Coordinates of C-alpha atoms in Angstrom, one line a residue:
Chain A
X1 CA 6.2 -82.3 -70.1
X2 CA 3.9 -82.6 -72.9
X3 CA 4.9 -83.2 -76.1
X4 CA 3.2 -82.3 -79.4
X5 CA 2.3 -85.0 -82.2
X6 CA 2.1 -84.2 -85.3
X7 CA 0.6 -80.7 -86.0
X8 CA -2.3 -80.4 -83.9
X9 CA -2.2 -82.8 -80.9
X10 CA -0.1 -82.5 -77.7
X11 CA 0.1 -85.8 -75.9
X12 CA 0.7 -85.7 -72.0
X13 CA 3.5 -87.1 -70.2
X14 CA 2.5 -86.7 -66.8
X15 CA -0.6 -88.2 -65.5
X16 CA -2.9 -85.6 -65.0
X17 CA -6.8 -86.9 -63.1
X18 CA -10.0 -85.0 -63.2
X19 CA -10.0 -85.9 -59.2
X20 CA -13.6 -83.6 -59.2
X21 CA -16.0 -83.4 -61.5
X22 CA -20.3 -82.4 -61.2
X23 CA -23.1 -81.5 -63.4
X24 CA -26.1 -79.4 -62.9
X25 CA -29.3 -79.3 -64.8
X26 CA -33.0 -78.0 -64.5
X27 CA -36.0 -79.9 -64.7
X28 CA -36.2 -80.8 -68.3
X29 CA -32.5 -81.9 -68.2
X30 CA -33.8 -84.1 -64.9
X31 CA -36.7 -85.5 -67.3
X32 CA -34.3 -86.6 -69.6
X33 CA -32.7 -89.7 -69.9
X34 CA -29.7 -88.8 -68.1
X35 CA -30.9 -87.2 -65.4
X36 CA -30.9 -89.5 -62.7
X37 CA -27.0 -88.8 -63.0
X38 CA -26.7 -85.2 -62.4
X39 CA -25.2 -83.9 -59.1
X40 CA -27.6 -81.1 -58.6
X41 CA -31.0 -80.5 -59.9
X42 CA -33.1 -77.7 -59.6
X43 CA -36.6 -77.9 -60.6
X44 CA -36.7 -74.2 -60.3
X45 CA -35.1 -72.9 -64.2
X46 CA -34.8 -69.1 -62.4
X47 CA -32.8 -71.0 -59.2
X48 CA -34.1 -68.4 -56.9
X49 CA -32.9 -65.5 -58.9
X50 CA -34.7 -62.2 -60.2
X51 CA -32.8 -62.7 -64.0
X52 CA -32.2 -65.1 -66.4
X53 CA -28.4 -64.4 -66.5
X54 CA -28.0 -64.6 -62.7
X55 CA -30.0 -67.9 -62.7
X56 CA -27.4 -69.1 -65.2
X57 CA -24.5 -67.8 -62.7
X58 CA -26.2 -69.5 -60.0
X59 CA -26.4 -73.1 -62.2
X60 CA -22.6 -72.5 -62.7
X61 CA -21.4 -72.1 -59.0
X62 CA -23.9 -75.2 -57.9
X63 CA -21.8 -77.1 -60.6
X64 CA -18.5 -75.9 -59.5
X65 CA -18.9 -76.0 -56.0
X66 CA -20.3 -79.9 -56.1
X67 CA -16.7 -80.7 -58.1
X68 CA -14.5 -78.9 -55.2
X69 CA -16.2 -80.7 -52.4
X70 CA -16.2 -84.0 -54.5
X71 CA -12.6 -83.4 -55.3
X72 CA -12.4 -82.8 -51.8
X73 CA -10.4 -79.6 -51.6
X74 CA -11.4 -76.4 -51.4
X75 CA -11.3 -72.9 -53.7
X76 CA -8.2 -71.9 -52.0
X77 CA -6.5 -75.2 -53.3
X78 CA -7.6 -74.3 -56.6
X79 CA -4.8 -72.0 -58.7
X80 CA -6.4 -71.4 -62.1
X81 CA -10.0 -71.6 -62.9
X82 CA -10.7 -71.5 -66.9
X83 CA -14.5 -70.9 -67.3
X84 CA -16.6 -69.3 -70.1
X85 CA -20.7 -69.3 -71.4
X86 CA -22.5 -68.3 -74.3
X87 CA -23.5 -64.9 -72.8
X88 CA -22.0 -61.6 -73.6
X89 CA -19.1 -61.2 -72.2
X90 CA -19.1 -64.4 -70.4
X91 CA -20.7 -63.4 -67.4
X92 CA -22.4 -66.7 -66.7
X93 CA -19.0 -67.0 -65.3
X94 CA -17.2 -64.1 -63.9
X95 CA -20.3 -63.5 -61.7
X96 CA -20.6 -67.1 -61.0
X97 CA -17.2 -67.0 -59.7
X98 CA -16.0 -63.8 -57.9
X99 CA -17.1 -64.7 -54.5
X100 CA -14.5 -68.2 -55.0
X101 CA -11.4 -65.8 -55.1
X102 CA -9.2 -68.1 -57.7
X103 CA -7.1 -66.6 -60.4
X104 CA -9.6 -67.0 -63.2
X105 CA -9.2 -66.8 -67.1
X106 CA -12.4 -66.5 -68.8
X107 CA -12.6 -68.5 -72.3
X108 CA -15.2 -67.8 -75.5
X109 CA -15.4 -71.0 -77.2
X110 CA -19.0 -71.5 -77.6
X111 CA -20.4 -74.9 -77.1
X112 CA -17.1 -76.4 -77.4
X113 CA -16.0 -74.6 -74.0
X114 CA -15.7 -77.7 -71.8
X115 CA -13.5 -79.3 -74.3
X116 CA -11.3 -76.0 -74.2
X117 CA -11.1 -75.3 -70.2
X118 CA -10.7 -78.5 -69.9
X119 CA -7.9 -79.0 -72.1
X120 CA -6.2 -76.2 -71.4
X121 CA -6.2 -77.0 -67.4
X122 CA -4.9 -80.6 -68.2
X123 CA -1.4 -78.5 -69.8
X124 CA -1.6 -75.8 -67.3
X125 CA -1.7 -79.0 -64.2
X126 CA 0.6 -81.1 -66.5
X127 CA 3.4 -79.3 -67.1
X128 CA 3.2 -77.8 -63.4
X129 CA 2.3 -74.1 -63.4
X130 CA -0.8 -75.0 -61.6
X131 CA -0.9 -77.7 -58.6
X132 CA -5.0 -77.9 -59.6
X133 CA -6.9 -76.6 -62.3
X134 CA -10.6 -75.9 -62.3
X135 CA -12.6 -76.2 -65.8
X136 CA -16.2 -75.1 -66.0
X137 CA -18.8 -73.6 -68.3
X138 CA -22.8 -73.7 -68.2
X139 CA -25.5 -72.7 -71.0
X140 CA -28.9 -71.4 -69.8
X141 CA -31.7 -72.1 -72.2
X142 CA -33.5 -68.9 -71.0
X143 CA -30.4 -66.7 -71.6
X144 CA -29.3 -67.9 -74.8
X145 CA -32.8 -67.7 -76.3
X146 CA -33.2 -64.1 -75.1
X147 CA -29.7 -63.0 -76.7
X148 CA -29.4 -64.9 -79.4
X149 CA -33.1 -65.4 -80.4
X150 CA -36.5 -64.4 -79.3
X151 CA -38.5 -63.9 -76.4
X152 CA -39.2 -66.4 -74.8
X153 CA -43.1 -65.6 -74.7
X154 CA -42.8 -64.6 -78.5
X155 CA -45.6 -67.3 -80.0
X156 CA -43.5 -69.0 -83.3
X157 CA -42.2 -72.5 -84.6
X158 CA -39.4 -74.1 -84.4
X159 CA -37.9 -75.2 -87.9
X160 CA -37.1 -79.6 -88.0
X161 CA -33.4 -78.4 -87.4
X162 CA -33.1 -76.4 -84.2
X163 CA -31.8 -77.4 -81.1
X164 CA -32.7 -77.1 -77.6
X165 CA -30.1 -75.1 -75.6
X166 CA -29.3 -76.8 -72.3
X167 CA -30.0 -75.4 -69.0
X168 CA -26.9 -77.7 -67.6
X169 CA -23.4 -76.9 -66.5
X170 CA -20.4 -79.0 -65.8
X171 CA -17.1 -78.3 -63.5
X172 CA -13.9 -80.6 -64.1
X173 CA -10.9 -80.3 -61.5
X174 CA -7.9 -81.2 -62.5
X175 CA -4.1 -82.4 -60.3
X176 CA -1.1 -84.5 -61.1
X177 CA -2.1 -87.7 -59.5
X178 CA -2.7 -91.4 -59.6
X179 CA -6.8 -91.9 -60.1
X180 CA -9.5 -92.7 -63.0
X181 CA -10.2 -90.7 -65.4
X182 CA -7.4 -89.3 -66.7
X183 CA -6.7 -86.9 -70.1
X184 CA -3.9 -88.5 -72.3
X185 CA -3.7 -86.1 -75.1
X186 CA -5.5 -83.1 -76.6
X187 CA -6.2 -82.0 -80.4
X188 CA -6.9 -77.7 -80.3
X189 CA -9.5 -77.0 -83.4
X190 CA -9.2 -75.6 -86.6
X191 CA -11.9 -73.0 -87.3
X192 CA -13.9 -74.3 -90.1
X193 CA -16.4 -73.0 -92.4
X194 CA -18.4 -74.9 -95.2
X195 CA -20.6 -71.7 -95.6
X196 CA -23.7 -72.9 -93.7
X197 CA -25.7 -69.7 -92.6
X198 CA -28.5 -70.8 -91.7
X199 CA -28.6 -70.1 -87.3
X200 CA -31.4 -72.5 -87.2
X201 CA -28.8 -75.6 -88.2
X202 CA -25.7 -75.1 -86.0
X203 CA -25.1 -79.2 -86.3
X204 CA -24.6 -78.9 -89.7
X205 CA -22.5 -76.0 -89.7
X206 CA -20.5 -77.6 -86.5
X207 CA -19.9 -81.0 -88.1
X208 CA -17.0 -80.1 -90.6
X209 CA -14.8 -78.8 -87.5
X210 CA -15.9 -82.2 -85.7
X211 CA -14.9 -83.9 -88.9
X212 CA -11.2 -81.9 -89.2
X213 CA -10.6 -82.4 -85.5
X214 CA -11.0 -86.2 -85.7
X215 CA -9.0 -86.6 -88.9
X216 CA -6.2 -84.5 -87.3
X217 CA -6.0 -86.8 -84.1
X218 CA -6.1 -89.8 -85.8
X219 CA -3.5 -88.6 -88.2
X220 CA -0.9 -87.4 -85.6
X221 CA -1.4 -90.2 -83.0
X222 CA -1.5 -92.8 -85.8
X223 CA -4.9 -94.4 -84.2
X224 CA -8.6 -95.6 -85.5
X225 CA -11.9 -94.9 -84.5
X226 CA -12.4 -98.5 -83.7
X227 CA -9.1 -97.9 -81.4
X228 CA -11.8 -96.3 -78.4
X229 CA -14.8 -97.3 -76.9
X230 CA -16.9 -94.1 -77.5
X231 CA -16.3 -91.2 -79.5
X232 CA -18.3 -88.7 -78.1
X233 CA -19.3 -85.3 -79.7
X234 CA -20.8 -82.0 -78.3
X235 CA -24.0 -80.9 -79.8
X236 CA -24.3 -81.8 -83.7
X237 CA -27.4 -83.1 -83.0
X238 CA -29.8 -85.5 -85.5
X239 CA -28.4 -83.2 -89.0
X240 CA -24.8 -82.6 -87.5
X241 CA -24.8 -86.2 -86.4
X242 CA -25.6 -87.4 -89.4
X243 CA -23.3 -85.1 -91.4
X244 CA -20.4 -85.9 -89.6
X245 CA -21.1 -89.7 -90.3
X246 CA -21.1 -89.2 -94.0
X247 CA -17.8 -87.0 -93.9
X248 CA -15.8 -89.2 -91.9
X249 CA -17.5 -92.3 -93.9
X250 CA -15.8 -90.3 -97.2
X251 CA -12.2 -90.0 -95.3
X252 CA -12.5 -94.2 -94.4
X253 CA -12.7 -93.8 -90.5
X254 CA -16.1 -94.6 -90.1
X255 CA -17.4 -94.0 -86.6
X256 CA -21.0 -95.2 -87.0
X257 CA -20.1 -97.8 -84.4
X258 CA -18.9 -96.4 -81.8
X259 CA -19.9 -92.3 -82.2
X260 CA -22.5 -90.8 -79.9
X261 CA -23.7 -87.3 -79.3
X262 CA -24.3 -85.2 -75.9
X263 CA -27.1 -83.4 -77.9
X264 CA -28.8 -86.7 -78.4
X265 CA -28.2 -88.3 -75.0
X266 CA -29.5 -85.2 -72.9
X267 CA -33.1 -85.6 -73.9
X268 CA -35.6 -88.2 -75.3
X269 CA -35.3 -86.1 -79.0
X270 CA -39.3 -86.9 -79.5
X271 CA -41.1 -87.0 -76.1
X272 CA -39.0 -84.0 -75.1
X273 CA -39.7 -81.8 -78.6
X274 CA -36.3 -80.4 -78.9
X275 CA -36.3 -80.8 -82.2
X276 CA -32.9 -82.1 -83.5
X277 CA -31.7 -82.6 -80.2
X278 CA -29.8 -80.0 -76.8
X279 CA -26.8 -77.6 -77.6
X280 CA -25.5 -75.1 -75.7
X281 CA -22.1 -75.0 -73.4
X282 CA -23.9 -77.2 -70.8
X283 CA -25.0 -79.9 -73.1
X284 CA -21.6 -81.3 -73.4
X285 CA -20.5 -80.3 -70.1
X286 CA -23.3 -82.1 -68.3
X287 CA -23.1 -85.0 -70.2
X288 CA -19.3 -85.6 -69.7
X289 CA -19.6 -84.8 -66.1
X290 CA -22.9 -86.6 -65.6
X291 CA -22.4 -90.2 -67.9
X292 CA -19.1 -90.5 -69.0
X293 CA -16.9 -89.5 -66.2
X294 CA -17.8 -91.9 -63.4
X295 CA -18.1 -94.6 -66.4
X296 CA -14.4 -93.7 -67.0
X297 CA -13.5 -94.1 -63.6
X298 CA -14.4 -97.4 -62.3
X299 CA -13.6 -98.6 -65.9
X300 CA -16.8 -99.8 -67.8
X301 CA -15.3 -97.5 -70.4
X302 CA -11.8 -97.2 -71.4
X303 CA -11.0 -95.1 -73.8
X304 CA -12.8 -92.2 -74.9
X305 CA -12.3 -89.1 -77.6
X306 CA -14.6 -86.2 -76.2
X307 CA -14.9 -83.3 -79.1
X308 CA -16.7 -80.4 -77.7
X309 CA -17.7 -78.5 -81.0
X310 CA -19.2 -75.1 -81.3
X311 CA -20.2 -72.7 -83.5
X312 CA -18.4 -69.5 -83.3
X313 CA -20.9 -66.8 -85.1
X314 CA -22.6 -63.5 -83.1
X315 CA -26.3 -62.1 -83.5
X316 CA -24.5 -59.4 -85.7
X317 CA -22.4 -61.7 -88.0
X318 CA -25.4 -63.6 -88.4
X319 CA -27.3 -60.3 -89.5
X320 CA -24.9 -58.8 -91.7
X321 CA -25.2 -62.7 -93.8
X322 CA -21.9 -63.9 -92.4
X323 CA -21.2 -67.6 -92.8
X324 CA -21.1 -69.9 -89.5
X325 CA -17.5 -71.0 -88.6
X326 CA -17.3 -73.6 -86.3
X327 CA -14.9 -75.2 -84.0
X328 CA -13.9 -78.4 -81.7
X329 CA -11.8 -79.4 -79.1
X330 CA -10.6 -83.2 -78.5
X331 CA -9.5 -84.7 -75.4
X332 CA -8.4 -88.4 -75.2
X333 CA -9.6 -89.1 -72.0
X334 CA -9.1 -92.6 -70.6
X335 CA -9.5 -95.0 -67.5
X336 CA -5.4 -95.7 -67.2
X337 CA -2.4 -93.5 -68.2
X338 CA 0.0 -95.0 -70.3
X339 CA 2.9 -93.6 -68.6
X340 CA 1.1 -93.8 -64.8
X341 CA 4.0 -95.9 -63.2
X342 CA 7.4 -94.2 -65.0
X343 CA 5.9 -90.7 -63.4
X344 CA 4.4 -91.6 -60.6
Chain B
X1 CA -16.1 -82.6 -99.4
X2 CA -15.9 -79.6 -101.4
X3 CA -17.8 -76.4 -99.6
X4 CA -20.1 -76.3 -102.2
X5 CA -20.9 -80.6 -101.9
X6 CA -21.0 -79.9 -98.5
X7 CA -24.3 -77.1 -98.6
X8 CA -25.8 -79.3 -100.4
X9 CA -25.6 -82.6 -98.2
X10 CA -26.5 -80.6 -95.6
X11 CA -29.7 -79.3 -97.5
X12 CA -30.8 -82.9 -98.0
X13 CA -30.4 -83.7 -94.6
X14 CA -32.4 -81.4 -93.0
X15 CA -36.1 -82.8 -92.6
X16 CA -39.0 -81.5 -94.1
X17 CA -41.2 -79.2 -92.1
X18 CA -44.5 -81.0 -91.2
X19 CA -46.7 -79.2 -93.2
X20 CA -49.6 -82.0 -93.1
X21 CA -50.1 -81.0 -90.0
X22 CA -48.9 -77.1 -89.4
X23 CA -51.0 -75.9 -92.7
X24 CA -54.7 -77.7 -91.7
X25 CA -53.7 -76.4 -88.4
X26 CA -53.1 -72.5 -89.2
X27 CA -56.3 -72.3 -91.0
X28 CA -58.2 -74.0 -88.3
X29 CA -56.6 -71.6 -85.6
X30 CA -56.5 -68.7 -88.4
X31 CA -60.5 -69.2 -88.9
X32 CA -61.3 -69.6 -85.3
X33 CA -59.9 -66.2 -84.6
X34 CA -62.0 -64.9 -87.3
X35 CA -64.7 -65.9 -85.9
X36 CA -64.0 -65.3 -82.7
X37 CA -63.4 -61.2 -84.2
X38 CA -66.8 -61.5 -86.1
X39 CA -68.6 -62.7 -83.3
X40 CA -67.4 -59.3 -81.0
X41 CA -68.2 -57.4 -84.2
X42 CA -71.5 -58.8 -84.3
X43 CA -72.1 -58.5 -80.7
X44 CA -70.9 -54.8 -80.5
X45 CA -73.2 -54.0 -83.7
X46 CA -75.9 -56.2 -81.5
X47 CA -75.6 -53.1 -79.0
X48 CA -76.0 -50.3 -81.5
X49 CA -72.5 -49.4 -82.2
X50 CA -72.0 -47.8 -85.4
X51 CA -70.0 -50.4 -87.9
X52 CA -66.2 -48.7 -87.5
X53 CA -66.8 -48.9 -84.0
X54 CA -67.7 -52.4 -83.7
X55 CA -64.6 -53.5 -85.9
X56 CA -62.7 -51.6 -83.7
X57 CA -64.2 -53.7 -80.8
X58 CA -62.9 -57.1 -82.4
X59 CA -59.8 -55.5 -83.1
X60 CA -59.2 -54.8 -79.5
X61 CA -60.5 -57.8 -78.2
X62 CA -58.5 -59.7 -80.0
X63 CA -55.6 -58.2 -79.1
X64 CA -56.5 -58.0 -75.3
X65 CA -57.0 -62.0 -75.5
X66 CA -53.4 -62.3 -77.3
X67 CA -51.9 -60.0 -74.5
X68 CA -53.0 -61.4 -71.7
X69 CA -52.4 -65.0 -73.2
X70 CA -48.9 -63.8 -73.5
X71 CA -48.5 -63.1 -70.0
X72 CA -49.9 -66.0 -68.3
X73 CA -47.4 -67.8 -70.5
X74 CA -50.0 -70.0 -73.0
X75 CA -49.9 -68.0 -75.9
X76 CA -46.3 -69.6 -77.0
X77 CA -47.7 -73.1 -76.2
X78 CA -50.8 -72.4 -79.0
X79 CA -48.8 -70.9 -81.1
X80 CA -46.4 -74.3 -81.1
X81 CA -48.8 -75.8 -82.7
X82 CA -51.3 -73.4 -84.4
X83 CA -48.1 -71.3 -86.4
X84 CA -49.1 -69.0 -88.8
X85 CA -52.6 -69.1 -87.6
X86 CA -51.8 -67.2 -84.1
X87 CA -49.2 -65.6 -86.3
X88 CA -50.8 -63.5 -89.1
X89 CA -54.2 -61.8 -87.6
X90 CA -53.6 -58.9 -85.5
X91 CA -52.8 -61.6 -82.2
X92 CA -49.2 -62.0 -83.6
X93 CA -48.5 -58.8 -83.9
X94 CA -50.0 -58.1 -80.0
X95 CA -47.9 -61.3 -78.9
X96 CA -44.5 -59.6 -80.5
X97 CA -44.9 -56.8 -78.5
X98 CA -45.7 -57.9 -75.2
X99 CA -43.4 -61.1 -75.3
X100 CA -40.4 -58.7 -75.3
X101 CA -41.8 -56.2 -72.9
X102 CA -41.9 -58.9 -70.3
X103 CA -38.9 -60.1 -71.4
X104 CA -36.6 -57.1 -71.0
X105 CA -38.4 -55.7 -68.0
X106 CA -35.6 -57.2 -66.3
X107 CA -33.5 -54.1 -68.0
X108 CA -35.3 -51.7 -66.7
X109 CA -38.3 -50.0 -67.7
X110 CA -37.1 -47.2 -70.5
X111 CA -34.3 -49.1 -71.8
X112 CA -35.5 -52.7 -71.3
X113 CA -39.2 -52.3 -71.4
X114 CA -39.6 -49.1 -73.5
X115 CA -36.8 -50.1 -75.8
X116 CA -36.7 -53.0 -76.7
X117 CA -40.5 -53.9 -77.0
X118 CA -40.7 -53.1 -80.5
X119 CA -37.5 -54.9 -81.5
X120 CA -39.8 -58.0 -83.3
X121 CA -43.0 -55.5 -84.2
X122 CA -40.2 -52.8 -84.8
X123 CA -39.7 -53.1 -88.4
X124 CA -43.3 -54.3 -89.6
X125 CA -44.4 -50.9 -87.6
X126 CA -41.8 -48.8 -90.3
X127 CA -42.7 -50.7 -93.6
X128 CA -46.0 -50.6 -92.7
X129 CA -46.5 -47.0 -92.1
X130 CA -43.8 -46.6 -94.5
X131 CA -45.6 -48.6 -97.6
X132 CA -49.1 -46.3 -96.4
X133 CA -47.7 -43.2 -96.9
X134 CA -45.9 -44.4 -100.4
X135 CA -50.1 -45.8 -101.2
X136 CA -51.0 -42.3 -100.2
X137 CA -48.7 -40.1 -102.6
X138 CA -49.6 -42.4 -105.4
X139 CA -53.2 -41.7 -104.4
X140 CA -52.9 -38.5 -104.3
X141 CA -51.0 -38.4 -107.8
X142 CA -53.3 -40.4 -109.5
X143 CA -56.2 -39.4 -107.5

């Protein structure tokens, strides 16, 4: 069974192997650099649908149900599903998945959702409650403007900061098996606020709970940054990106060399004017299930620490001149487990 | 990092708006529209209509043009670029009324439509009318 390091970090025992995993995107997402390496793409941003939310819930299934078949199960093998989304009440989610019929447990943790499903569903198919886990969370950029910002008609500029939301979503299905990539450890997030208010610079306020995770992980596990091939991070985008760099530079575990963000991977930052680069659920989702997943698995990458960060305010804590607190997730994830032959 | 070192780092990161570009560009698109309004007050006074009428005219054509703009989904893509220009004459405000309209139509028509339509103009309609009648009681005061 797991067992915890240090404060924050629980380090698996068992092999656990993300046997599925898909991304979906929309057009822009396919225009992007990584899009030739999406599962499903649909040109259409409404999928067929009459709303923004149900095109959202629509994005989500096509995601999940490309990671069942590629796992090569199907729902009924599945006994948890952990999903959540940025929209109220998560219902990118629950109405993406009641026709699947799997005990489900909705999560809220902003952007840094795939990090915390997918965590959660590596302990939950680790220590054996659940045979297979399902992980999965999506961010519509239609939905998320509408709730958390204008119209999207409404004729204004976008400040240097701002990021694009991502009209991706990413499914992750996990079992207690022998098989590329596998999750070796997990660090839960400390909330953390440096007082950045401003909703138009979530990198900035994200990149201190980046910042904590990291330092906590590398504390308990008694590792460097130069110790993995990538270091990948969520949506901190150019400022958050930059932030972060200058933070962990000040603690001496420099990860200039090896860091990347989803945010800045999703898009080309200055053909595709997003600004300082995607956010959203579905930006670190896709990416992970997209570019970094099958690079895990037949081994061009070994070891990678995937922090899914997000930044936990509300339209109405935002109005009433609330600070932003944000939040990350790590997972180790890696092409071999340590432990693979004493379990297996 | 204290908080405090933090806010400030994060101020000097942030990269400066391109105002070379956005301030030549709202007084190019501001102007036009002025004298896009002028000419329809000029043509409607052309016709013979008395002055208040014909302002009225460029008033209304101006917001007909933002309107419809908004709905065949341009508007946002001038206004990218032309910022406060589209902004400040009377086709912002027409644009922040319609964009939500067809926004929330997809909550219905009273309470998506008919609700939520003035949730940008909203407030600009209140301290508007609200700073007019304060004008008017000191007018009458004074007056």
């Amino acid at each position: 069974m797991a067992k915890r390091l240090g404060r924050y970090t629980l380090q698996l025992e068992r092999p656990v192997s993300i046997i599925g995993y898909a991304a979906a995107g929309s057009r822009k997402e396919a225009q992007g650099p990584l899009g030739k390496y999406f599962d499903c793409i649909n040109e259409d941003s409404t999928f067929g649908e009459t709303s923004w939310e149900k095109a959202e819930s629509a994005l989500q299934k096509c995601a999940v149900n490309k990671a069942i078949k590629k796992a090569g199960i199907t729902p009924g093998d599945i006994d948890i599903m952990l999903a959540g989304d940025l929209l109220n009440q998560c219902i990118g989610s629950t109405y993406g998945a009641r026709q699947l019929g799997i005990p489900y447990l909705g999560l809220y943790g902003a952007c840094s959702t795939m990090a915390e499903s997918l965590l959660l569903a590596a302990l939950l198919t680790e220590t054996g409650l659940a045979n297979r886990c399902l992980a999965a969370t999506s961010s519509h950029f239609c939905s998320a403007e509408r709730q958390f910002r204008f119209p999207l008609e409404y004729g204004g500029q976008r400040t240097p900061t701002s990021q694009w939301t991502v009209t991706g979503a990413g499914a992750c299905v996990t079992a207690l098996q022998s098989g590329a990539p596998y999750v070796q450890a997990v660090t839960i997030g400390t909330i953390e606020d440096y007082g950045i208010c401003d909703i138009n610079n979530m990198g900035a306020a994200m990149a201190p709970a980046a910042f904590a995770t990291l330092c906590h992980y590398f504390h308990d596990t008694e590792t460097l940054p130069s110790d993995y091939d990538l270091i990948l991070t969520g949506d901190l985008g150019m400022i958050g990106t930059q932030l972060l760099h200058q933070l962990m530079d000040e603690a001496k575990l420099s990860i200039t060399a090896n860091h990347k963000d989803c945010g800045l991977l999703i898009y080309d930052r200055l053909k595709q004017d997003v600004h300082a680069g995607g956010s959203g659920c579905g930006c670190a989702a896709s990416v992970l299930c997209s570019y970094i997943l099958p690079q895990l698995q037949d081994g061009r990458l070994q070891n990678v620490l995937f922090i899914a960060t997000g930044a936990m305010m509300s339209p109405t804590s935002v109005q009433q001149g609330e600070s932003i607190p944000g939040m990350a997730h790590l997972l180790h994830l890696s092409h071999y487990f340590e432990k693979e032959d004493a379990s297996c | 990092m204290t908080a405090k070192d933090y806010q400030a780092a994060a101020q000097k990161a942030i990269p400066p708006s391109k105002s070379y570009k956005n301030i030549p560009m709202a007084f190019l698109v501001g102007g036009l529209l002025c004298v896009l309004g002028q000419a329809v007050i000029n043509l409607a006074l052309s016709f013979g209509l008395e002055k208040d009428m014909a302002s009225a005219c460029g008033s209304i054509s101006l917001i007909l043009l933002s309107a419809v703009l908004t709905g065949l989904n341009v508007y946002d893509n001038i206004a990218k670029h032309a910022g406060a220009g589209t902004l400040v004459p009377i086709t912002g405000f027409a644009n922040s009324m319609v964009s939500p309209a067809m926004e929330f139509k997809s909550e219905g028509y009273i309470l998506g439509l008919g609700a939520k339509m003035f949730s940008i103009a909203g407030p600009v309609l209140v301290y508007g009318i609200s700073a007019s009648v304060i004008y008017g009681l000191i007018l009458v005061i004074m007056g």
